[in-house]
Amino acid sequence: MQFWKPGTAAPGSSLDRATETEQNVLSSAPLSAAISVQSARERLPIYKHRDKLLYCIEKHGVTIVVGQTGCGKTTQLPQYLYEAGWAVDGNVIACTQPRRVAATSVAQRVATEAGSLLGDEVGYTIRFEDVSDKERTRILYLTDGMLFRETLIDPLLSRYSVIMIDEAHERSVYTDLILGLLKKIRRKRPSLRIIVSSATLDATSFLDYFNAGNSPDEATIISLEGRMYPVEVGYLQESTPDYVKKAAETVWNIHMQQTPGDILVFLTGRDEIERCLEDLSEYIPTLPRTAPRLKILALHAGLSTDEQLAVFEPAERGTRKVIVSTNIAEASVTIDGIKFVVDSGFVKIRIYNPTSALSSLATVPVSIASATQRAGRAGRTSSGICYRLYPQSALNTLPRTTPPELTRTDLTTPILQLKSLGIDDLMKFEWVTSPPAESVLRALENLFAAGMVGEDGRLTVIGEKVSECPVEVNIARMLFQSKEYQCGEEMLTIAAMTTIQDVFIIPDGATGALAELERRKFTAEEGDHLTLLNAYNAFTRYGRSSSWCKSHALSFRAMSRAVSIRAQLKKYMQRFGLPVESCQGDARRLRQCLVSGYWRNGARWVADGTYRSIRGNVTLHVHPNSVLFTRKPRSGWVVFHEMEETKKTQIRILTEIEPDWLLEYGHSFKDKRTGASASSTHMQDIQA
DNA sequence: GAGCACTGC
């Protein structure tokens, strides 16, 4: 067998060793979350660095801290700063997180450690939830999205003395935007202290970013060393044509040959996970009667809360737990007790093509940083082994890091928000990493077409308002237009329902066909938007219950989220003086209102069952989830919520419209890039 | 007649 056999090969021979840099990263890490402050300070090197850390923060404007997730920086550092007096005179110490759960759980832990009530001296702020006190809170954990939003109200973030941007290596859209703003804010507020915290050594790029044009000691970098359990890394001797099959095989080999300990497998998506589970279940009957048993679990975001929680349950004595997961287990979900990691070496990421305005999911090789993070998952509670399903030689071909999200996403909303902050010249904004110029141009064009930006590139009155509103511009446009069509009530619901994903699910134990039947109960002739509206209304009519959702093949989690989003958007409507009135079942008005936002997303049905886009005459396929998947729209025309590249170009969430409705909006718009009027070619089809 | 990695306001 070409694969390194666990436990049989002599270390250093057929087991290829981890590279030196990886070992550096792997050996600088964590402190168990359960340790109290006192013992942590006694036992951990972070304590030794405390004074040096505080000195660095005192002396330099920007301090970059490197230490792996869980090393204590997130919980301890803000407390040190508090003790050192950074929160006197009403000042607040902020610490941002990319994810909501992290912000809440860390705040809870720190509140307990500090002997304070959560929401009092220590608090958190996430969307829909503000557990903090304007006067009393001194240490505030918040999502970086919330901090970015705060700059729209207080551009200098004046209530904070220190801002710590945690998990900066993840390079989420809001992390990058907030870093860009902080660089700008610091020029006007030199007293503001910034801490950028990262789990990877790549953090030196943040140092360069903040030091550019300044004296070299403007920023400093400090590494939090720690004790971590060693993780050995093994590689395949030759690359495999089928890493899913190989993953199952590797799990089996570990189970047969290795000491007890749970296994975590990284694959790219639901499909692969299910295939791997099938492969593994074929091995099970060959398990010797005396051998330990295997408990195999899937983990991905599409699962219900209960199914996700199952991965945390310890396996029974004498049973080994195997979790086959997507990238969700790389950073978002931490499972203790993992001793073996099997890494396919691949990940699915979203990429965006600004020229075609299409986004797609691509399966790509992981970055070195990701591979290191995945391996680290084996060494959280004891020493472990990571099996990489590719040859060591392939390491040289892997990128160091995953490209920042800002470089592979639609920038329409971020740029609207930057403009609202007075950053009109986007080429001068100091991006941590510049997005492609094409993406910036495409975003500006979208904003212009949606009436958010005028010919001069400045925000319009409506653009100013929409920038505050947490929805994409097309949807915002419809909310504003709903006043004219007297359908604010319904548009609010549609806005909320189109933002959430995976509304219709296949419940446990039900067949796909059965779920399909349930879904048909909500079906509106006019299309998906009204179908979503029906589902929402039924959900509220039947008491917003989880069992009702289950029996109607709806996701309770998604529906509840829609309720929150709708309530939040309603507040914005009221603030903008927009009426929230019902169209009383007049679907025609509703559909006309949809066109006010979606007029650039028009498509025409053709005889083979596909559609042609009005912009570009691209062949479009209807997503199988659509109620128009099998049916020709009576008028032959639709608008759609979004298009995406899979194997084909697909459109999701369609509604049938009358073609002349498109003209009302299309006539006034000239395509800036091509100079052609939107109504030049295909719009003529409509008129004909 | 076929399918969405993961976040966030």
XYZ file of C-alpha atoms (C1' of nucleotides) in Angstrom:
697
model
C 0.000 0.000 0.000
C 1.375 3.374 -0.961
C -0.040 5.208 1.995
C 1.993 5.665 5.077
C 0.745 3.084 7.541
C 0.042 4.729 10.849
C 1.921 3.244 13.747
C 4.066 0.955 11.672
C 6.449 3.278 9.918
C 9.439 4.672 11.712
C 9.076 8.409 12.149
C 11.151 10.300 9.672
C 11.322 7.504 7.137
C 8.166 6.886 5.170
C 6.388 9.417 7.349
C 7.233 12.742 5.846
C 7.758 15.272 8.552
C 6.047 18.608 8.876
C 8.062 21.477 7.480
C 9.917 23.737 9.810
C 7.631 26.705 9.464
C 4.609 24.596 10.184
C 6.158 23.288 13.343
C 6.794 26.824 14.457
C 3.161 27.645 14.098
C 1.975 24.375 15.487
C 4.123 24.698 18.570
C 2.918 28.156 19.500
C -0.414 27.606 21.017
C -3.245 27.008 23.203
C -4.371 27.142 26.692
C -7.368 25.153 27.687
C -10.470 27.280 27.763
C -11.421 25.853 31.118
C -8.377 27.074 33.054
C -9.125 29.916 35.442
C -7.372 33.258 35.071
C -5.207 32.649 38.077
C -3.831 29.309 37.000
C -3.529 30.439 33.428
C -1.310 33.299 34.440
C 0.840 31.077 36.548
C 1.222 28.395 33.971
C 1.303 30.096 30.664
C 3.957 32.040 28.859
C 1.407 34.726 27.994
C 1.830 35.817 31.601
C 5.563 36.328 31.096
C 4.796 38.502 28.113
C 2.159 40.525 29.848
C 4.350 43.478 30.740
C 6.077 43.434 27.386
C 2.718 43.360 25.685
C 1.373 46.273 27.660
C 4.599 48.171 27.019
C 4.247 47.610 23.273
C 0.671 48.779 23.273
C 1.596 51.805 25.364
C 4.478 52.775 23.091
C 3.247 51.925 19.603
C 0.118 52.821 17.767
C -0.381 49.378 16.365
C 0.541 46.079 17.958
C 0.312 42.879 16.007
C -0.168 39.815 18.142
C 0.403 36.324 16.810
C -0.934 33.383 18.736
C -3.124 30.495 17.821
C -6.857 30.446 18.429
C -7.488 29.511 22.002
C -4.123 30.690 23.380
C -5.889 33.135 25.647
C -5.226 36.367 23.797
C -8.916 36.970 23.162
C -9.927 36.558 26.785
C -6.821 37.748 28.640
C -5.574 40.706 26.663
C -8.639 42.916 27.097
C -8.533 42.158 30.817
C -4.853 43.175 31.069
C -5.676 46.396 29.276
C -8.539 47.025 31.646
C -6.304 46.483 34.668
C -3.660 48.741 33.155
C -6.171 51.576 33.096
C -7.190 51.726 29.440
C -10.870 51.839 30.335
C -10.847 54.833 32.698
C -12.725 58.077 31.986
C -15.519 56.312 30.180
C -13.213 54.721 27.606
C -14.122 51.343 26.199
C -11.868 48.465 25.141
C -13.266 46.777 22.041
C -12.473 43.329 20.720
C -13.956 42.233 17.410
C -14.763 38.724 16.222
C -15.718 37.555 12.733
C -18.546 35.422 14.105
C -21.510 35.967 16.399
C -21.045 32.848 18.531
C -17.447 33.771 19.246
C -18.410 37.267 20.408
C -21.089 35.980 22.763
C -19.218 33.000 24.193
C -15.993 34.914 24.785
C -17.869 37.779 26.441
C -19.617 35.321 28.714
C -16.345 33.717 29.743
C -14.598 37.007 30.389
C -17.550 38.293 32.410
C -17.328 35.179 34.575
C -13.562 35.511 34.974
C -13.896 39.157 35.891
C -16.710 38.422 38.313
C -19.051 40.733 36.447
C -22.543 40.277 35.164
C -22.689 39.826 31.394
C -23.888 43.079 29.916
C -22.517 45.146 32.765
C -18.752 45.773 32.779
C -18.218 43.115 30.140
C -20.707 42.937 27.295
C -21.232 42.049 23.680
C -22.976 43.515 20.653
C -24.070 41.450 17.667
C -26.856 41.929 15.157
C -30.271 41.600 16.822
C -28.634 41.443 20.260
C -27.006 44.145 22.324
C -25.988 42.865 25.729
C -23.999 45.901 26.816
C -24.553 49.047 28.790
C -23.803 52.419 27.198
C -22.461 53.843 30.486
C -21.091 50.866 32.361
C -19.572 48.479 29.821
C -15.765 48.723 29.741
C -14.822 45.639 27.719
C -16.995 45.107 24.674
C -16.874 42.099 22.355
C -18.582 42.681 19.047
C -18.649 41.321 15.510
C -16.426 43.268 13.135
C -19.532 43.938 11.049
C -21.072 45.757 14.006
C -17.951 47.854 14.551
C -17.957 48.765 10.876
C -21.606 49.786 11.189
C -20.717 51.926 14.180
C -18.354 53.978 12.020
C -21.396 55.114 10.029
C -22.646 56.821 13.197
C -19.333 57.711 14.870
C -16.649 57.889 12.153
C -13.783 58.257 14.625
C -15.017 55.497 16.948
C -14.367 57.986 19.709
C -15.621 55.948 22.644
C -12.858 53.372 22.253
C -9.330 53.719 23.641
C -8.168 50.364 22.291
C -9.571 48.313 19.455
C -8.457 44.735 19.056
C -9.218 43.101 15.730
C -9.170 39.406 16.492
C -8.822 36.528 14.005
C -7.555 38.996 11.429
C -5.927 36.156 9.468
C -9.394 35.096 8.325
C -9.550 38.315 6.272
C -13.321 38.575 6.195
C -14.843 41.492 4.292
C -15.562 43.479 7.429
C -12.192 42.722 9.026
C -10.471 44.198 5.989
C -12.788 47.199 5.762
C -12.405 48.014 9.435
C -8.598 47.756 9.190
C -8.680 50.201 6.299
C -10.786 52.603 8.329
C -8.625 52.227 11.421
C -5.570 53.252 9.475
C -7.423 56.391 8.470
C -8.870 57.025 11.920
C -5.451 56.799 13.551
C -4.229 59.831 11.630
C -6.944 61.897 13.239
C -6.792 60.128 16.580
C -3.179 59.131 17.265
C -4.088 58.196 20.821
C -6.165 55.255 19.609
C -4.387 51.969 20.158
C -4.908 49.160 17.672
C -4.177 45.500 18.226
C -4.350 43.188 15.243
C -4.448 39.601 16.331
C -3.783 36.710 14.021
C -3.227 32.989 14.303
C -0.705 32.816 11.502
C 2.770 34.190 10.927
C 1.422 35.920 7.867
C 0.607 38.711 10.311
C 3.799 40.467 9.246
C 1.828 41.756 6.268
C -0.362 43.706 8.712
C 2.823 45.211 10.142
C 3.880 46.397 6.695
C 0.391 47.707 6.086
C 0.351 49.895 9.158
C 4.011 50.892 8.915
C 3.907 52.058 5.324
C 5.085 55.637 5.188
C 5.634 55.831 8.920
C 8.609 55.402 11.191
C 9.435 51.739 11.581
C 8.469 51.582 15.231
C 5.009 52.899 14.610
C 3.893 49.297 14.859
C 5.320 46.280 16.519
C 4.804 42.566 16.325
C 4.717 40.220 19.260
C 4.346 36.484 19.305
C 2.592 34.678 22.094
C 4.459 31.485 22.598
C 2.676 28.624 24.173
C 2.786 25.001 24.871
C 0.841 22.847 22.505
C 0.544 19.167 21.964
C 2.679 18.100 19.037
C 0.973 17.076 15.822
C 2.799 14.762 13.471
C 2.006 15.189 9.819
C 1.888 12.338 7.309
C 1.566 12.574 3.529
C 0.582 10.263 0.723
C 3.487 9.032 -1.305
C 1.593 9.670 -4.520
C -1.380 11.884 -5.203
C -4.760 10.185 -5.275
C -7.349 10.405 -8.054
C -10.219 10.146 -5.561
C -9.628 11.782 -2.201
C -13.100 10.908 -0.905
C -12.443 7.211 -1.296
C -8.950 7.656 0.061
C -10.330 9.509 3.074
C -12.623 6.608 3.929
C -9.753 4.166 3.462
C -7.501 6.256 5.711
C -10.142 6.468 8.435
C -10.449 2.719 8.275
C -6.697 2.225 8.554
C -6.509 4.537 11.530
C -9.325 2.683 13.187
C -7.726 -0.707 12.650
C -4.183 0.238 13.542
C -4.160 3.213 15.859
C -4.701 3.898 19.523
C -8.075 5.284 20.642
C -8.993 8.860 19.758
C -11.569 10.558 17.567
C -11.071 11.330 13.894
C -11.940 14.514 12.010
C -12.086 14.389 8.202
C -12.033 17.523 6.041
C -13.859 17.312 2.702
C -15.326 20.127 0.613
C -19.116 19.700 0.584
C -22.259 17.806 1.424
C -22.020 15.537 -1.601
C -18.535 14.348 -0.782
C -19.437 13.891 2.876
C -22.330 11.634 1.977
C -20.184 9.626 -0.414
C -17.554 9.209 2.266
C -20.168 8.057 4.788
C -21.389 5.474 2.278
C -17.865 4.213 1.674
C -17.271 3.937 5.397
C -20.499 2.085 6.021
C -19.346 -0.534 3.550
C -16.304 -1.208 5.710
C -18.348 -1.612 8.893
C -19.556 -5.208 8.280
C -15.924 -6.335 7.985
C -15.174 -5.049 11.491
C -13.941 -7.919 13.697
C -16.315 -8.771 16.525
C -13.754 -7.804 19.155
C -12.683 -4.516 17.566
C -13.867 -1.135 18.885
C -16.934 0.221 17.145
C -17.163 3.270 14.915
C -19.643 6.129 15.244
C -19.745 8.127 12.024
C -21.203 11.631 11.854
C -21.548 14.289 9.185
C -20.978 17.983 9.873
C -21.920 20.851 7.557
C -23.894 24.072 7.771
C -26.946 22.602 6.043
C -27.731 20.367 9.015
C -30.310 21.232 11.625
C -29.136 22.502 15.020
C -29.790 19.119 16.626
C -27.810 17.263 13.999
C -24.919 19.708 14.423
C -24.950 19.316 18.196
C -24.587 15.544 17.817
C -20.891 15.914 16.943
C -20.162 17.192 20.460
C -21.584 14.159 22.203
C -18.757 11.942 23.424
C -18.809 8.482 21.930
C -19.606 5.583 24.213
C -16.730 3.719 25.819
C -15.019 1.484 23.326
C -16.369 3.464 20.372
C -14.370 5.782 18.147
C -16.092 8.879 16.818
C -15.488 9.926 13.210
C -16.672 13.332 12.067
C -16.732 13.957 8.338
C -16.916 17.695 7.913
C -16.710 20.665 5.591
C -14.521 23.626 6.360
C -16.954 24.528 9.135
C -14.704 22.562 11.516
C -11.630 24.565 10.532
C -12.529 27.712 12.471
C -16.235 27.968 13.269
C -16.797 24.732 15.144
C -14.251 23.355 17.610
C -14.622 19.754 18.709
C -12.530 18.548 21.601
C -10.967 15.129 21.811
C -9.840 14.925 18.187
C -6.605 12.970 17.907
C -6.515 12.289 14.182
C -7.171 14.645 11.309
C -7.599 13.462 7.729
C -7.225 16.402 5.355
C -8.317 16.101 1.723
C -6.306 19.221 0.959
C -9.232 20.874 -0.784
C -11.786 23.521 0.079
C -14.768 25.089 -1.632
C -14.606 28.863 -1.859
C -16.840 31.466 -3.456
C -15.316 33.353 -6.328
C -16.744 36.309 -8.186
C -16.290 37.265 -11.795
C -16.916 41.015 -12.061
C -17.078 40.933 -15.856
C -19.982 38.516 -15.981
C -21.268 39.494 -12.519
C -21.427 35.789 -11.775
C -20.326 34.173 -8.588
C -19.528 30.520 -8.303
C -18.190 27.958 -5.923
C -14.847 26.504 -6.821
C -13.097 23.521 -5.298
C -9.490 24.584 -4.854
C -6.411 23.327 -2.994
C -6.221 24.667 0.557
C -3.642 27.245 1.562
C -0.700 26.403 3.803
C -2.362 28.465 6.528
C -5.552 26.406 6.252
C -3.669 23.131 6.174
C -1.824 24.179 9.337
C -5.048 25.187 11.052
C -6.652 21.863 10.109
C -3.696 19.894 11.425
C -3.859 21.875 14.671
C -7.325 20.475 15.255
C -5.651 17.176 16.166
C -3.572 18.643 18.973
C -6.001 20.500 21.172
C -6.256 18.039 24.033
C -3.342 15.675 23.448
C -0.711 14.932 20.829
C -2.130 13.886 17.490
C -1.523 12.957 13.884
C -2.654 14.685 10.716
C -2.875 12.674 7.503
C -2.749 14.784 4.386
C -4.131 13.090 1.298
C -1.495 14.513 -1.009
C 2.264 14.142 -1.387
C 4.561 16.405 0.584
C 5.958 17.713 -2.677
C 2.564 19.315 -3.359
C 3.131 21.684 -0.432
C 5.292 23.907 -2.623
C 2.403 24.411 -5.009
C -0.071 25.512 -2.334
C -0.730 29.228 -1.847
C 0.440 30.621 1.493
C -2.990 32.004 2.348
C -6.506 32.051 0.923
C -7.132 35.259 -1.041
C -9.000 37.775 1.155
C -12.759 37.700 0.717
C -12.802 41.281 -0.561
C -10.897 40.215 -3.665
C -13.454 37.568 -4.611
C -16.810 39.073 -3.825
C -19.386 41.546 -5.153
C -18.358 44.946 -3.789
C -21.628 46.801 -4.391
C -22.656 47.016 -0.746
C -19.170 47.584 0.754
C -18.535 50.427 -1.670
C -21.886 52.024 -0.970
C -20.962 52.003 2.700
C -17.495 53.421 2.096
C -19.026 56.217 0.073
C -21.387 56.922 2.902
C -18.313 57.359 5.111
C -17.114 60.074 2.772
C -14.580 57.896 0.965
C -15.464 58.928 -2.554
C -12.174 58.255 -4.245
C -12.012 54.492 -3.943
C -8.699 54.227 -5.684
C -7.231 56.154 -2.764
C -8.736 53.989 -0.063
C -5.944 52.056 1.584
C -7.092 48.499 1.141
C -5.127 45.892 3.078
C -5.277 44.025 -0.230
C -6.654 45.841 -3.251
C -9.661 44.221 -4.886
C -9.589 43.837 -8.693
C -10.264 47.184 -10.402
C -12.959 45.452 -12.458
C -14.855 44.627 -9.276
C -14.730 48.231 -8.115
C -15.986 49.436 -11.488
C -18.738 46.867 -11.603
C -19.871 47.878 -8.111
C -19.956 51.558 -9.102
C -21.952 50.702 -12.177
C -24.419 48.668 -10.096
C -24.804 51.562 -7.686
C -25.397 53.959 -10.548
C -27.982 51.672 -12.147
C -29.767 51.304 -8.807
C -29.880 55.069 -8.392
C -27.642 55.058 -5.337
C -24.869 57.057 -6.975
C -25.247 59.979 -9.394
C -23.304 60.848 -12.550
C -20.756 62.645 -10.381
C -20.032 59.454 -8.440
C -21.511 60.887 -5.264
C -24.247 59.296 -3.217
C -27.796 60.301 -4.033
C -30.310 61.092 -1.291
C -31.678 57.563 -1.499
C -28.158 56.116 -1.623
C -27.370 57.887 1.628
C -30.341 56.228 3.301
C -29.826 52.796 1.768
C -26.195 52.720 2.947
C -27.493 52.472 6.513
C -29.879 49.680 5.667
C -28.620 46.092 6.108
C -29.907 44.716 2.796
C -28.513 44.649 -0.717
C -29.305 47.598 -2.950
C -31.851 45.903 -5.255
C -33.960 44.916 -2.301
C -33.579 48.317 -0.671
C -34.752 49.888 -3.901
C -37.967 47.822 -3.758
C -38.574 48.741 -0.147
C -38.434 52.411 -1.084
C -40.597 51.850 -4.145
C -43.202 49.954 -2.112
C -44.634 53.305 -1.052
C -45.796 53.905 -4.607
C -47.245 50.416 -5.017
C -48.696 50.353 -1.497
C -47.224 46.988 -0.577
C -44.655 47.732 2.166
C -46.000 44.957 4.365
C -45.393 42.285 1.733
C -42.124 43.717 0.446
C -40.677 43.613 3.957
C -41.419 39.905 4.147
C -40.021 39.239 0.686
C -36.886 41.229 1.558
C -36.353 39.118 4.666
C -37.108 35.821 2.938
C -34.755 36.396 0.001
C -31.863 37.160 2.370
C -32.041 33.840 4.189
C -30.875 30.627 2.581
C -32.113 27.071 2.673
C -35.726 27.836 3.597
C -37.024 24.589 2.193
C -35.340 21.523 3.606
C -35.796 17.798 3.586
C -36.610 16.861 7.182
C -35.064 13.830 8.874
C -36.667 10.635 7.698
C -38.651 12.281 4.906
C -38.018 11.629 1.247
C -37.187 14.370 -1.201
C -40.462 13.794 -3.017
C -42.432 14.228 0.186
C -40.683 17.492 0.961
C -41.456 18.616 -2.552
C -45.142 17.934 -1.964
C -45.104 20.005 1.205
C -43.442 22.845 -0.620
C -46.136 22.832 -3.276
C -48.652 23.789 -0.609
C -47.103 27.265 -0.537
C -46.709 27.565 -4.275
C -47.903 30.770 -5.876
C -48.600 30.774 -9.606
C -46.687 34.026 -9.964
C -43.410 32.548 -8.840
C -40.943 32.117 -5.998
C -41.172 35.514 -4.323
C -44.869 35.068 -3.625
C -44.255 31.462 -2.652
C -41.774 32.669 -0.048
C -44.326 35.219 1.114
C -46.920 32.451 1.528
C -44.502 30.325 3.525
C -43.674 33.206 5.857
C -47.291 34.124 6.421
C -48.199 30.522 7.156
C -45.276 30.300 9.589
C -46.533 33.256 11.614
C -50.176 32.181 11.342
C -49.360 28.785 12.871
C -47.528 30.182 15.861
C -43.939 30.131 14.585
C -43.473 26.623 15.877
C -40.587 24.326 15.154
C -42.766 21.223 14.876
C -44.975 22.981 12.334
C -41.841 23.754 10.285
C -40.730 20.162 10.474
C -44.017 18.831 9.150
C -43.983 21.380 6.319
C -40.381 20.849 5.230
C -39.284 24.337 6.310
C -36.143 25.211 8.229
C -37.137 26.571 11.627
C -33.750 28.237 12.036
C -34.074 30.037 8.702
C -37.675 31.070 9.317
C -36.860 32.469 12.748
C -34.041 34.437 11.247
C -36.437 35.859 8.673
C -38.650 37.066 11.509
C -35.699 38.922 13.109
C -34.542 40.411 9.833
C -38.029 41.549 8.964
C -38.450 43.236 12.344
C -35.132 45.041 11.904
C -35.937 46.192 8.373
C -39.319 47.408 9.538
C -37.580 49.821 11.918
C -35.605 51.238 9.001
C -38.813 51.626 6.964
C -40.386 53.576 9.787
C -37.285 55.715 10.233
C -37.352 56.587 6.535
C -41.061 57.437 6.757
C -42.080 54.605 4.434
C -45.579 53.234 5.001
C -45.916 49.563 5.954
C -49.235 48.872 4.302
C -50.627 45.740 2.707
C -51.527 45.375 -0.958
C -54.458 43.203 0.166
C -53.582 40.327 -2.109
C -52.988 42.412 -5.236
C -50.207 40.298 -6.710
C -49.915 42.529 -9.759
C -48.783 45.507 -7.682
C -46.353 43.291 -5.833
C -44.803 42.039 -9.043
C -44.488 45.553 -10.406
C -42.721 46.563 -7.237
C -40.313 43.634 -7.616
C -39.395 44.910 -11.066
C -38.348 48.270 -9.586
C -35.443 46.473 -7.908
C -34.835 43.600 -10.291
C -35.269 45.348 -13.649
C -31.713 44.542 -14.668
C -32.367 40.866 -13.874
C -34.930 40.253 -16.578
C -35.004 37.074 -18.661
C -37.018 35.679 -21.539
C -38.224 32.085 -21.794
C -37.123 30.103 -24.849
C -38.617 26.927 -26.267
C -36.050 24.507 -24.825
C -37.084 25.508 -21.285
C -34.095 27.757 -20.590
C -34.067 31.544 -20.439
C -32.032 34.287 -22.093
C -30.870 37.227 -20.017
C -31.818 40.686 -21.182
C -28.325 41.859 -20.394
C -25.951 39.887 -22.577
C -28.380 37.281 -23.941
C -26.792 34.618 -21.733
C -28.393 31.171 -21.502
C -29.860 30.749 -18.049
C -31.084 27.607 -16.342
C -33.733 27.660 -13.650
C -32.645 26.351 -10.261
C -34.477 23.085 -9.468
C -35.879 24.621 -6.292
C -37.925 27.135 -8.226
C -41.673 26.741 -8.634
C -41.044 27.782 -12.253
C -38.609 24.915 -12.772
C -41.165 22.864 -14.667
C -43.513 25.546 -15.884
C -43.373 28.152 -18.625
C -44.341 31.590 -17.344
C -47.554 32.689 -19.055
C -46.073 35.981 -20.204
C -42.778 34.337 -21.189
C -40.825 36.800 -19.013
C -39.405 36.732 -15.494
C -37.183 38.683 -13.147
C -34.848 36.770 -10.864
C -33.148 37.414 -7.533
C -29.684 36.140 -8.375
C -27.681 34.200 -10.885
C -24.844 31.893 -10.126
C -22.411 29.764 -12.026
C -22.510 26.037 -11.254
C -22.032 23.570 -14.060
C -24.415 25.872 -15.862
C -25.496 29.452 -15.278
C -28.423 29.224 -12.905
C -31.034 31.702 -11.767
C -32.707 31.483 -8.387
C -35.969 32.948 -7.018
C -37.981 33.885 -10.107
C -41.195 35.817 -10.592
C -43.268 36.091 -13.737
C -43.692 39.653 -15.025
C -45.118 41.605 -17.936
C -42.261 42.628 -20.246
C -43.329 46.237 -20.644
C -42.785 46.765 -16.900
C -39.061 46.450 -17.587
C -39.097 49.372 -19.987
C -40.171 51.837 -17.350
C -36.837 51.408 -15.578
C -34.665 50.275 -18.462
C -35.254 53.296 -20.701
C -33.583 55.747 -18.384
C -30.450 53.710 -17.928
C -27.433 53.775 -20.179
C -24.761 51.201 -19.611
C -21.718 53.197 -18.508
C -19.243 50.594 -19.558
C -20.431 49.921 -23.052
C -22.183 53.218 -23.612
C -25.110 51.248 -24.992
C -28.592 51.899 -23.820
C -30.038 48.980 -21.918
C -32.955 49.001 -24.273
C -30.864 48.758 -27.429
C -31.160 45.155 -28.520
C -33.130 42.847 -26.350
C -35.388 45.525 -25.011
C -36.561 45.878 -28.577
C -37.769 42.304 -28.408
C -40.046 43.420 -25.649
C -41.465 46.276 -27.651
C -41.939 44.172 -30.755
C -35.087 17.399 -14.800
C -31.284 18.530 -10.791
C -28.762 20.710 -6.348
C -25.104 25.920 -1.688
C -18.342 26.095 1.202
C -18.593 29.552 5.311
C -19.631 34.075 7.528
C -21.811 39.020 8.552
C -25.014 43.788 9.042
